[in-house]
mmCIF file of C-alpha atoms and ligand atoms in Angstrom:
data_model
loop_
_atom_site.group_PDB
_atom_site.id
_atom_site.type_symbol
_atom_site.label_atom_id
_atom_site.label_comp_id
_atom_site.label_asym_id
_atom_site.label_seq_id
_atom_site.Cartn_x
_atom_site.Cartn_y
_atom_site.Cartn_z
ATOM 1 C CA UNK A 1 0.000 0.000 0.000
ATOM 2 C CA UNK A 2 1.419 3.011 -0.833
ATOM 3 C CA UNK A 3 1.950 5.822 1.477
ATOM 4 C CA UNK A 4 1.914 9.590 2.188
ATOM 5 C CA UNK A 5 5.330 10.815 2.094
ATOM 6 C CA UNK A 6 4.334 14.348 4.085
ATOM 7 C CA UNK A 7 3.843 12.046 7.248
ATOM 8 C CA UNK A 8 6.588 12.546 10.423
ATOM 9 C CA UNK A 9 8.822 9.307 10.255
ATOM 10 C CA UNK A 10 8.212 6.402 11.660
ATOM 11 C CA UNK A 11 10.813 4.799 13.873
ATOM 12 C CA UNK A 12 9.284 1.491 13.722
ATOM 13 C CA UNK A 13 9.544 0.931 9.673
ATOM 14 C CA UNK A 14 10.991 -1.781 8.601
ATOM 15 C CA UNK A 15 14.039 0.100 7.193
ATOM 16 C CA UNK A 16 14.985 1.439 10.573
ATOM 17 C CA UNK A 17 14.006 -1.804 12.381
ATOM 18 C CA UNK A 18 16.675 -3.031 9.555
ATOM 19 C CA UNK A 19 19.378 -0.373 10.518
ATOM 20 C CA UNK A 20 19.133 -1.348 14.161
ATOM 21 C CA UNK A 21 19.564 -4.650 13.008
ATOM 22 C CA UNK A 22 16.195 -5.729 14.910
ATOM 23 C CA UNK A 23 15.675 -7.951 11.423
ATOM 24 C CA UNK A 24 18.476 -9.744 8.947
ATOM 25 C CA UNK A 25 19.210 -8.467 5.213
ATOM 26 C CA UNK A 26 22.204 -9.397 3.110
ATOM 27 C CA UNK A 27 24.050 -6.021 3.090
ATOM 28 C CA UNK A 28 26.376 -5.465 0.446
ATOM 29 C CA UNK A 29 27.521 -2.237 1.672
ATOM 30 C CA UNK A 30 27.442 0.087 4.665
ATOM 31 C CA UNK A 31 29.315 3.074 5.653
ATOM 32 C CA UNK A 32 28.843 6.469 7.726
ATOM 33 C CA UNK A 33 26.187 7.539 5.541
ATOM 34 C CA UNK A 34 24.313 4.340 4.120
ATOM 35 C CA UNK A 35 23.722 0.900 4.027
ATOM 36 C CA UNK A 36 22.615 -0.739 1.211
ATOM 37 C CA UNK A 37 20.913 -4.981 1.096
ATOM 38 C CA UNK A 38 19.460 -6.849 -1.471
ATOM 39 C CA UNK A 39 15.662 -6.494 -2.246
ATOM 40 C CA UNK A 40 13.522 -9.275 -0.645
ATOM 41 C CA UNK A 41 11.305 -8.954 -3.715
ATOM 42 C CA UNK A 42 14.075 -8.569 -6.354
ATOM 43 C CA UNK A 43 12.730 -8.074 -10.213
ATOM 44 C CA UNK A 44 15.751 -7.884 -12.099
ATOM 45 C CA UNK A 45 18.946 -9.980 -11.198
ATOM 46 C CA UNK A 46 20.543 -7.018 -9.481
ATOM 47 C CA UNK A 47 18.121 -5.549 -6.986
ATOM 48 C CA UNK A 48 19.760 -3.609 -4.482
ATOM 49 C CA UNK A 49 18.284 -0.899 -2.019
ATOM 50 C CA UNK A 50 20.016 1.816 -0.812
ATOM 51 C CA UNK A 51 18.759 3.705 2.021
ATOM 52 C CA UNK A 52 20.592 6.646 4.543
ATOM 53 C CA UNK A 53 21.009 6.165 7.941
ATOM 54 C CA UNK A 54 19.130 8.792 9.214
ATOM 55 C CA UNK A 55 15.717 9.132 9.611
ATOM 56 C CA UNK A 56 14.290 10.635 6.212
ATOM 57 C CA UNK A 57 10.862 9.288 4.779
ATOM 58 C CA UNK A 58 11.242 9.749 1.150
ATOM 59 C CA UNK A 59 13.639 11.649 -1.275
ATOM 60 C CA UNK A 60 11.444 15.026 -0.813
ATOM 61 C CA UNK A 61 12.330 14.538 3.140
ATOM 62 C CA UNK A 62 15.612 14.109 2.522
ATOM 63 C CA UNK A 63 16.721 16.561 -0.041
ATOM 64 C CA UNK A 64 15.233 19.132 1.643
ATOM 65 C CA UNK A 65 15.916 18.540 5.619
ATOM 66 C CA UNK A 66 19.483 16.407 4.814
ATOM 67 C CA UNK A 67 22.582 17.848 5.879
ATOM 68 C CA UNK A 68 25.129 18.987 2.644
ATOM 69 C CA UNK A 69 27.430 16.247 4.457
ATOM 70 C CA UNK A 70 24.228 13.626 4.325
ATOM 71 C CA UNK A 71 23.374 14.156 0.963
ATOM 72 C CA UNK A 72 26.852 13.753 -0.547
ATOM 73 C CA UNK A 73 27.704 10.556 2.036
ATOM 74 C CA UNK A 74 24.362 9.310 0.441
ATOM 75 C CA UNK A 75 24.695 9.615 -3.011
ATOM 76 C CA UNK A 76 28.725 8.908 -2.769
ATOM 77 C CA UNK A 77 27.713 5.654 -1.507
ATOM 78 C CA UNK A 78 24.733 4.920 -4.108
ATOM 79 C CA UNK A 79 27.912 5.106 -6.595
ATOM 80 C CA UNK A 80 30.138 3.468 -4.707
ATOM 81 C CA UNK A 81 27.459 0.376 -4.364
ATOM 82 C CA UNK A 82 27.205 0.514 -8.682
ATOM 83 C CA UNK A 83 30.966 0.592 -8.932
ATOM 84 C CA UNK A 84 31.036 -2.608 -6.549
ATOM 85 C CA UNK A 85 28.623 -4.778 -7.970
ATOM 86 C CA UNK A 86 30.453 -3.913 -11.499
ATOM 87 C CA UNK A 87 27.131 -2.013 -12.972
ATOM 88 C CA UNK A 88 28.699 0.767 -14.562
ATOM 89 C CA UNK A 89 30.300 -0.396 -17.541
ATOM 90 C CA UNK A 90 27.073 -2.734 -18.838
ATOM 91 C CA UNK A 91 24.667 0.264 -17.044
ATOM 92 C CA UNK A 92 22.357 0.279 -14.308
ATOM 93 C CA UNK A 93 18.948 2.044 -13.448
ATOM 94 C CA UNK A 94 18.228 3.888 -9.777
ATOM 95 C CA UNK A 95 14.844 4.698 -9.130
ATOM 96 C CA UNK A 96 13.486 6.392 -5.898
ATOM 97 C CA UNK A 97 9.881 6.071 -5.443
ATOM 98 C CA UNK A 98 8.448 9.147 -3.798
ATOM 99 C CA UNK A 99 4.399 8.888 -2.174
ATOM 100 C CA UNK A 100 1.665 7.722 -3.590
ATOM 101 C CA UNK A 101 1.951 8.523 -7.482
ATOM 102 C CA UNK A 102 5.238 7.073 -6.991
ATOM 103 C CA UNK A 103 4.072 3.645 -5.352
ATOM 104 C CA UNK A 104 6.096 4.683 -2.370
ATOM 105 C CA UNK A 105 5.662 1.404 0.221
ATOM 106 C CA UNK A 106 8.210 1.851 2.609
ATOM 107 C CA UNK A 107 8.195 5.739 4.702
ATOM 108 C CA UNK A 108 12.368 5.486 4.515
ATOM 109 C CA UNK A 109 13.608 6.990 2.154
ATOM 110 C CA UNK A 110 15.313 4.196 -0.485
ATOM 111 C CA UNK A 111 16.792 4.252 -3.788
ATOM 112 C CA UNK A 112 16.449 0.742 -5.827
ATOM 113 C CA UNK A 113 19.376 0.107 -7.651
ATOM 114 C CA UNK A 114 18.753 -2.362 -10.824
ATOM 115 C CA UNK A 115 21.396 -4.214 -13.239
ATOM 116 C CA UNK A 116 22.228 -7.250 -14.325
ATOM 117 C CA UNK A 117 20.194 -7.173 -18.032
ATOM 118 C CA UNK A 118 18.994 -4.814 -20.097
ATOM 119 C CA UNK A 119 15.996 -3.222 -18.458
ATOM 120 C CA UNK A 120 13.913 -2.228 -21.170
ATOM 121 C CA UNK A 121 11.664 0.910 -21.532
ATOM 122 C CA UNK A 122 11.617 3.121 -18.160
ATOM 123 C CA UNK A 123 7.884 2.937 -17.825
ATOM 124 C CA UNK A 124 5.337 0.749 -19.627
ATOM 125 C CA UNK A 125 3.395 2.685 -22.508
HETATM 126 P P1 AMP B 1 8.922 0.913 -2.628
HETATM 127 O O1 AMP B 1 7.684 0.471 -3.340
HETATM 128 O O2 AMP B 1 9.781 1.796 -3.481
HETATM 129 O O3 AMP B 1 8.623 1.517 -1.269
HETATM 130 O O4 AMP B 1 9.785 -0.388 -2.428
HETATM 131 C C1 AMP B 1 9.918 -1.084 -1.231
HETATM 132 C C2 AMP B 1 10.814 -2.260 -1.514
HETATM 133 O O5 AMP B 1 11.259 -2.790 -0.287
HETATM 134 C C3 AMP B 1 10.157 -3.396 -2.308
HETATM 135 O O6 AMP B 1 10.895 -3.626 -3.510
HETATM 136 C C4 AMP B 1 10.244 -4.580 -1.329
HETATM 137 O O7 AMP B 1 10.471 -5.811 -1.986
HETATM 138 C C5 AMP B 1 11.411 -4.184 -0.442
HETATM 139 N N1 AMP B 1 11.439 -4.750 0.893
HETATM 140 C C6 AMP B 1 10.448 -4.754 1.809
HETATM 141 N N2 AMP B 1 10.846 -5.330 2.945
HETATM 142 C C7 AMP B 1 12.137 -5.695 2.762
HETATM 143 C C8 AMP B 1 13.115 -6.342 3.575
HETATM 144 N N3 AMP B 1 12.835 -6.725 4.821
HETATM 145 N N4 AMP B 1 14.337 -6.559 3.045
HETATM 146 C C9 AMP B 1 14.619 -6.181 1.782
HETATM 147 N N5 AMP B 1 13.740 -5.553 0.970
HETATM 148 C C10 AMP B 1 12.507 -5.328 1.444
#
């Protein structure tokens, strides 16, 4: 269900019970800024989320309350993640859903990060 990305966050999502550790993932990076895990649901053969460590519920949240230091950690690691996983050179696709429009499930803010094939038209026509 998709929800409203204007609401205060939640300290009980599942992304922040997943920061504290309070459930597993398969991390394939984590730093100061970010950790990012593999998607439970994956839909291309590289699904990988990447989400901040502090408490922002969507990219709007974030890009307008995070700290210059946040948003650069953040998106540093987002590349660093791509480099890692060897997407750059065959290409990759980030997407950051943002409330309901954007299908938004999960009130912390995450970017998906897909490779692994070519992934087709950006939205269906
Ligand atoms: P979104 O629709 O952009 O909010 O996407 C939420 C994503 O989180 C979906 O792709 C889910 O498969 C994924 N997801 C939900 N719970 C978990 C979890 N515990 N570990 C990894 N991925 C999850």
């Amino acid at each position: 269900m998709p929800i409203d990305a204007t609401l205060p966050y939640d300290p009980a999502n599942i992304f922040a019970r997943l920061l504290r550790g309070e459930i597993p993932s398969t991390r394939v990076h984590e730093d100061e800024w970010a950790v990012a895990f593999h998607d439970i649901a994956p839909v291309a053969p590289t699904h990988v989320l990447v989400i901040p460590r502090g408490p922002y519920v969507s990219w709007d949240d974030f890009s307008d309350h995070g700290s210059d230091a946040e948003i650069v950690g953040f998106v540093r690691a987002v590349g660093t993640v791509a480099r890692t996983l060897g997407l750059v050179e065959p290409g990759y696709r980030l997407l950051a859903n943002t409330g309901p429009h954007g299908g938004q499930e999960v009130p912390h803010l995450h970017v998906h990060l897909f490779g692994g094939t070519p992934l087709g038209l950006m939205l269906a026509r």
